[in-house]
């Protein structure tokens, strides 16, 4: 384990400490935030660790990172820490400050789910943890939970991506994008991407460049193209309480996926936001959900 380097960690004041060291600087509300890293399958994965209490881990969406999401102002995680949880957010393989190789299969949801389970091992999580994931992170969490359901106490699935019948068109677009990056470069792909209409709920959210390096982008795109959520039958085997959070009018995150998940998961709740103001309530909704007593099985 290397010593951590100073980093700006979202809404918190960061501390310079190793992942397992006792931090010294206080963050927002007096919470200590540490940055740690570990190696798994040839990649160094970087994470931040804030607060104390039952463990909750968060996996971000494709092409962004912890820092990028914070700059976009999408989700507010302070309520989760304030509610008495230990919150660990990490940069996915090949994203943000985590490293990766240009290997397509490394970026499938299934493979990324393996990274999440390795993070739990690294953190020494002996009790089931809460897991939260947005978009690609939603796929990551579901694959990890289907593979090792006993590792998770409850799930929060934010903006579930295209899946099942809506996935093939999205996969085809990702493969074409990978070809464009290889043939014409990242800027040509970004120029095409910028022409797509944005969902109304994201109108005031800044659009940032992708965090994977250009040499990794084709592999990331093809890995996502080869991905899908676990089948509805597999998802239906999960017995954990699940909160599903979706927003409206986004073809990349269709409500049909969120609604299907809420239907097939035995203990699911669904909340749909149609305004940016309502999305800003998600941090408090998640904190309240994670703080509920677990139902008896």
Tab-separated table of N, CA, C and O in Angstrom, residues 230-280:
chain	number	residue	atom	x	y	z
A	230	UNK	N	-27.584	-8.425	-15.553
A	230	UNK	CA	-28.009	-9.822	-15.396
A	230	UNK	C	-29.450	-9.974	-15.877
A	230	UNK	O	-30.225	-9.010	-15.864
A	231	UNK	N	-29.808	-11.157	-16.285
A	231	UNK	CA	-31.166	-11.381	-16.789
A	231	UNK	C	-32.191	-11.090	-15.695
A	231	UNK	O	-31.894	-11.174	-14.499
A	232	UNK	N	-33.418	-10.745	-16.078
A	232	UNK	CA	-34.459	-10.539	-15.060
A	232	UNK	C	-34.612	-11.733	-14.120
A	232	UNK	O	-34.859	-11.547	-12.923
A	233	UNK	N	-34.442	-12.945	-14.643
A	233	UNK	CA	-34.550	-14.128	-13.788
A	233	UNK	C	-33.437	-14.149	-12.742
A	233	UNK	O	-33.667	-14.511	-11.575
A	234	UNK	N	-32.218	-13.754	-13.142
A	234	UNK	CA	-31.116	-13.705	-12.179
A	234	UNK	C	-31.351	-12.595	-11.157
A	234	UNK	O	-31.128	-12.792	-9.951
A	235	UNK	N	-31.790	-11.438	-11.631
A	235	UNK	CA	-32.048	-10.321	-10.722
A	235	UNK	C	-33.114	-10.690	-9.694
A	235	UNK	O	-33.023	-10.320	-8.518
A	236	UNK	N	-34.105	-11.453	-10.113
A	236	UNK	CA	-35.214	-11.817	-9.225
A	236	UNK	C	-34.780	-12.691	-8.063
A	236	UNK	O	-35.523	-12.838	-7.091
A	237	UNK	N	-33.579	-13.279	-8.137
A	237	UNK	CA	-33.102	-14.120	-7.034
A	237	UNK	C	-32.578	-13.290	-5.862
A	237	UNK	O	-32.369	-13.833	-4.778
A	238	UNK	N	-32.345	-11.990	-6.080
A	238	UNK	CA	-31.789	-11.152	-5.023
A	238	UNK	C	-32.867	-10.832	-3.986
A	238	UNK	O	-33.962	-10.400	-4.337
A	239	UNK	N	-32.543	-11.024	-2.739
A	239	UNK	CA	-33.517	-10.835	-1.660
A	239	UNK	C	-33.245	-9.586	-0.831
A	239	UNK	O	-33.963	-9.313	0.130
A	240	UNK	N	-32.215	-8.830	-1.184
A	240	UNK	CA	-31.919	-7.611	-0.439
A	240	UNK	C	-32.955	-6.524	-0.732
A	240	UNK	O	-33.525	-6.485	-1.824
A	241	UNK	N	-33.188	-5.622	0.214
A	241	UNK	CA	-33.955	-4.414	-0.107
A	241	UNK	C	-33.199	-3.599	-1.161
A	241	UNK	O	-31.974	-3.477	-1.101
A	242	UNK	N	-33.932	-3.050	-2.114
A	242	UNK	CA	-33.309	-2.302	-3.215
A	242	UNK	C	-34.090	-1.013	-3.445
A	242	UNK	O	-35.316	-1.030	-3.570
A	243	UNK	N	-33.360	0.093	-3.524
A	243	UNK	CA	-33.936	1.378	-3.925
A	243	UNK	C	-33.495	1.658	-5.355
A	243	UNK	O	-32.300	1.675	-5.652
A	244	UNK	N	-34.459	1.867	-6.244
A	244	UNK	CA	-34.176	2.172	-7.648
A	244	UNK	C	-34.527	3.634	-7.887
A	244	UNK	O	-35.651	4.063	-7.623
A	245	UNK	N	-33.555	4.395	-8.378
A	245	UNK	CA	-33.737	5.819	-8.646
A	245	UNK	C	-33.531	6.073	-10.132
A	245	UNK	O	-32.443	5.817	-10.664
A	246	UNK	N	-34.555	6.567	-10.808
A	246	UNK	CA	-34.447	6.866	-12.226
A	246	UNK	C	-34.845	8.295	-12.517
A	246	UNK	O	-35.471	8.956	-11.690
A	247	UNK	N	-34.445	8.762	-13.695
A	247	UNK	CA	-34.936	10.054	-14.147
A	247	UNK	C	-35.546	9.922	-15.529
A	247	UNK	O	-35.303	8.958	-16.242
A	248	UNK	N	-36.341	10.898	-15.912
A	248	UNK	CA	-37.183	10.771	-17.102
A	248	UNK	C	-36.478	11.253	-18.365
A	248	UNK	O	-35.551	12.068	-18.313
A	249	UNK	N	-36.943	10.721	-19.503
A	249	UNK	CA	-36.604	11.242	-20.830
A	249	UNK	C	-35.114	11.162	-21.144
A	249	UNK	O	-34.531	12.094	-21.707
A	250	UNK	N	-34.505	10.047	-20.812
A	250	UNK	CA	-33.082	9.826	-21.104
A	250	UNK	C	-32.947	8.477	-21.797
A	250	UNK	O	-33.005	7.435	-21.145
A	251	UNK	N	-32.758	8.446	-23.123
A	251	UNK	CA	-32.673	7.161	-23.837
A	251	UNK	C	-31.537	6.264	-23.364
A	251	UNK	O	-31.633	5.042	-23.472
A	252	UNK	N	-30.469	6.860	-22.840
A	252	UNK	CA	-29.368	6.049	-22.330
A	252	UNK	C	-29.664	5.397	-20.994
A	252	UNK	O	-28.980	4.456	-20.592
A	253	UNK	N	-30.686	5.909	-20.314
A	253	UNK	CA	-31.098	5.378	-19.004
A	253	UNK	C	-32.622	5.317	-18.984
A	253	UNK	O	-33.282	6.062	-18.247
A	254	UNK	N	-33.195	4.463	-19.820
A	254	UNK	CA	-34.661	4.467	-20.000
A	254	UNK	C	-35.385	4.019	-18.742
A	254	UNK	O	-34.925	3.129	-18.012
A	255	UNK	N	-36.523	4.633	-18.504
A	255	UNK	CA	-37.313	4.243	-17.340
A	255	UNK	C	-37.770	2.793	-17.432
A	255	UNK	O	-38.069	2.176	-16.402
A	256	UNK	N	-37.826	2.237	-18.635
A	256	UNK	CA	-38.234	0.838	-18.764
A	256	UNK	C	-37.307	-0.085	-17.978
A	256	UNK	O	-37.766	-1.067	-17.383
A	257	UNK	N	-36.006	0.232	-17.941
A	257	UNK	CA	-35.083	-0.605	-17.155
A	257	UNK	C	-35.374	-0.468	-15.674
A	257	UNK	O	-35.470	-1.465	-14.942
A	258	UNK	N	-35.511	0.765	-15.200
A	258	UNK	CA	-35.795	0.992	-13.781
A	258	UNK	C	-37.104	0.331	-13.379
A	258	UNK	O	-37.200	-0.301	-12.310
A	259	UNK	N	-38.098	0.440	-14.218
A	259	UNK	CA	-39.407	-0.144	-13.901
A	259	UNK	C	-39.352	-1.668	-13.889
A	259	UNK	O	-39.975	-2.307	-13.025
A	260	UNK	N	-38.616	-2.253	-14.817
A	260	UNK	CA	-38.493	-3.715	-14.833
A	260	UNK	C	-37.749	-4.203	-13.593
A	260	UNK	O	-38.149	-5.194	-12.962
A	261	UNK	N	-36.669	-3.515	-13.241
A	261	UNK	CA	-35.941	-3.897	-12.032
A	261	UNK	C	-36.846	-3.817	-10.806
A	261	UNK	O	-36.861	-4.725	-9.965
A	262	UNK	N	-37.595	-2.742	-10.696
A	262	UNK	CA	-38.492	-2.587	-9.542
A	262	UNK	C	-39.568	-3.659	-9.526
A	262	UNK	O	-40.041	-4.058	-8.446
A	263	UNK	N	-39.955	-4.153	-10.701
A	263	UNK	CA	-40.989	-5.185	-10.787
A	263	UNK	C	-40.446	-6.560	-10.414
A	263	UNK	O	-41.114	-7.325	-9.695
A	264	UNK	N	-39.242	-6.893	-10.884
A	264	UNK	CA	-38.745	-8.264	-10.684
A	264	UNK	C	-38.018	-8.430	-9.355
A	264	UNK	O	-37.957	-9.548	-8.823
A	265	UNK	N	-37.464	-7.354	-8.805
A	265	UNK	CA	-36.782	-7.470	-7.517
A	265	UNK	C	-37.828	-7.602	-6.413
A	265	UNK	O	-38.740	-6.774	-6.309
A	266	UNK	N	-37.721	-8.609	-5.570
A	266	UNK	CA	-38.783	-8.866	-4.584
A	266	UNK	C	-38.977	-7.760	-3.557
A	266	UNK	O	-40.076	-7.596	-3.029
A	267	UNK	N	-37.906	-6.994	-3.251
A	267	UNK	CA	-37.990	-5.983	-2.188
A	267	UNK	C	-37.546	-4.619	-2.713
A	267	UNK	O	-36.714	-3.949	-2.096
A	268	UNK	N	-38.096	-4.205	-3.830
A	268	UNK	CA	-37.637	-2.970	-4.463
A	268	UNK	C	-38.628	-1.833	-4.263
A	268	UNK	O	-39.838	-2.036	-4.190
A	269	UNK	N	-38.077	-0.622	-4.186
A	269	UNK	CA	-38.839	0.624	-4.225
A	269	UNK	C	-38.317	1.440	-5.401
A	269	UNK	O	-37.110	1.476	-5.648
A	270	UNK	N	-39.208	2.109	-6.109
A	270	UNK	CA	-38.834	2.923	-7.260
A	270	UNK	C	-39.211	4.373	-7.020
A	270	UNK	O	-40.328	4.671	-6.605
A	271	UNK	N	-38.263	5.263	-7.311
A	271	UNK	CA	-38.551	6.700	-7.311
A	271	UNK	C	-38.063	7.283	-8.627
A	271	UNK	O	-36.908	7.052	-9.028
A	272	UNK	N	-38.915	8.032	-9.298
A	272	UNK	CA	-38.581	8.636	-10.583
A	272	UNK	C	-38.565	10.149	-10.435
A	272	UNK	O	-39.520	10.743	-9.921
A	273	UNK	N	-37.485	10.778	-10.897
A	273	UNK	CA	-37.364	12.242	-10.868
A	273	UNK	C	-37.577	12.807	-12.264
A	273	UNK	O	-37.076	12.255	-13.249
A	274	UNK	N	-38.285	13.920	-12.311
A	274	UNK	CA	-38.535	14.593	-13.588
A	274	UNK	C	-37.983	16.008	-13.603
A	274	UNK	O	-38.111	16.712	-14.607
A	275	UNK	N	-37.356	16.418	-12.502
A	275	UNK	CA	-36.742	17.740	-12.424
A	275	UNK	C	-35.382	17.621	-11.750
A	275	UNK	O	-35.133	16.691	-10.972
A	276	UNK	N	-34.529	18.600	-12.044
A	276	UNK	CA	-33.217	18.634	-11.399
A	276	UNK	C	-33.388	18.835	-9.895
A	276	UNK	O	-32.624	18.290	-9.100
A	277	UNK	N	-34.373	19.613	-9.502
A	277	UNK	CA	-34.601	19.857	-8.074
A	277	UNK	C	-34.888	18.553	-7.344
A	277	UNK	O	-34.434	18.343	-6.216
A	278	UNK	N	-35.639	17.659	-7.970
A	278	UNK	CA	-35.947	16.400	-7.304
A	278	UNK	C	-34.720	15.495	-7.255
A	278	UNK	O	-34.517	14.772	-6.269
A	279	UNK	N	-33.872	15.531	-8.279
A	279	UNK	CA	-32.635	14.739	-8.249
A	279	UNK	C	-31.770	15.177	-7.073
A	279	UNK	O	-31.080	14.352	-6.452
A	280	UNK	N	-31.829	16.451	-6.740
A	280	UNK	CA	-31.022	16.940	-5.612
A	280	UNK	C	-31.481	16.352	-4.283
A	280	UNK	O	-30.771	16.477	-3.283
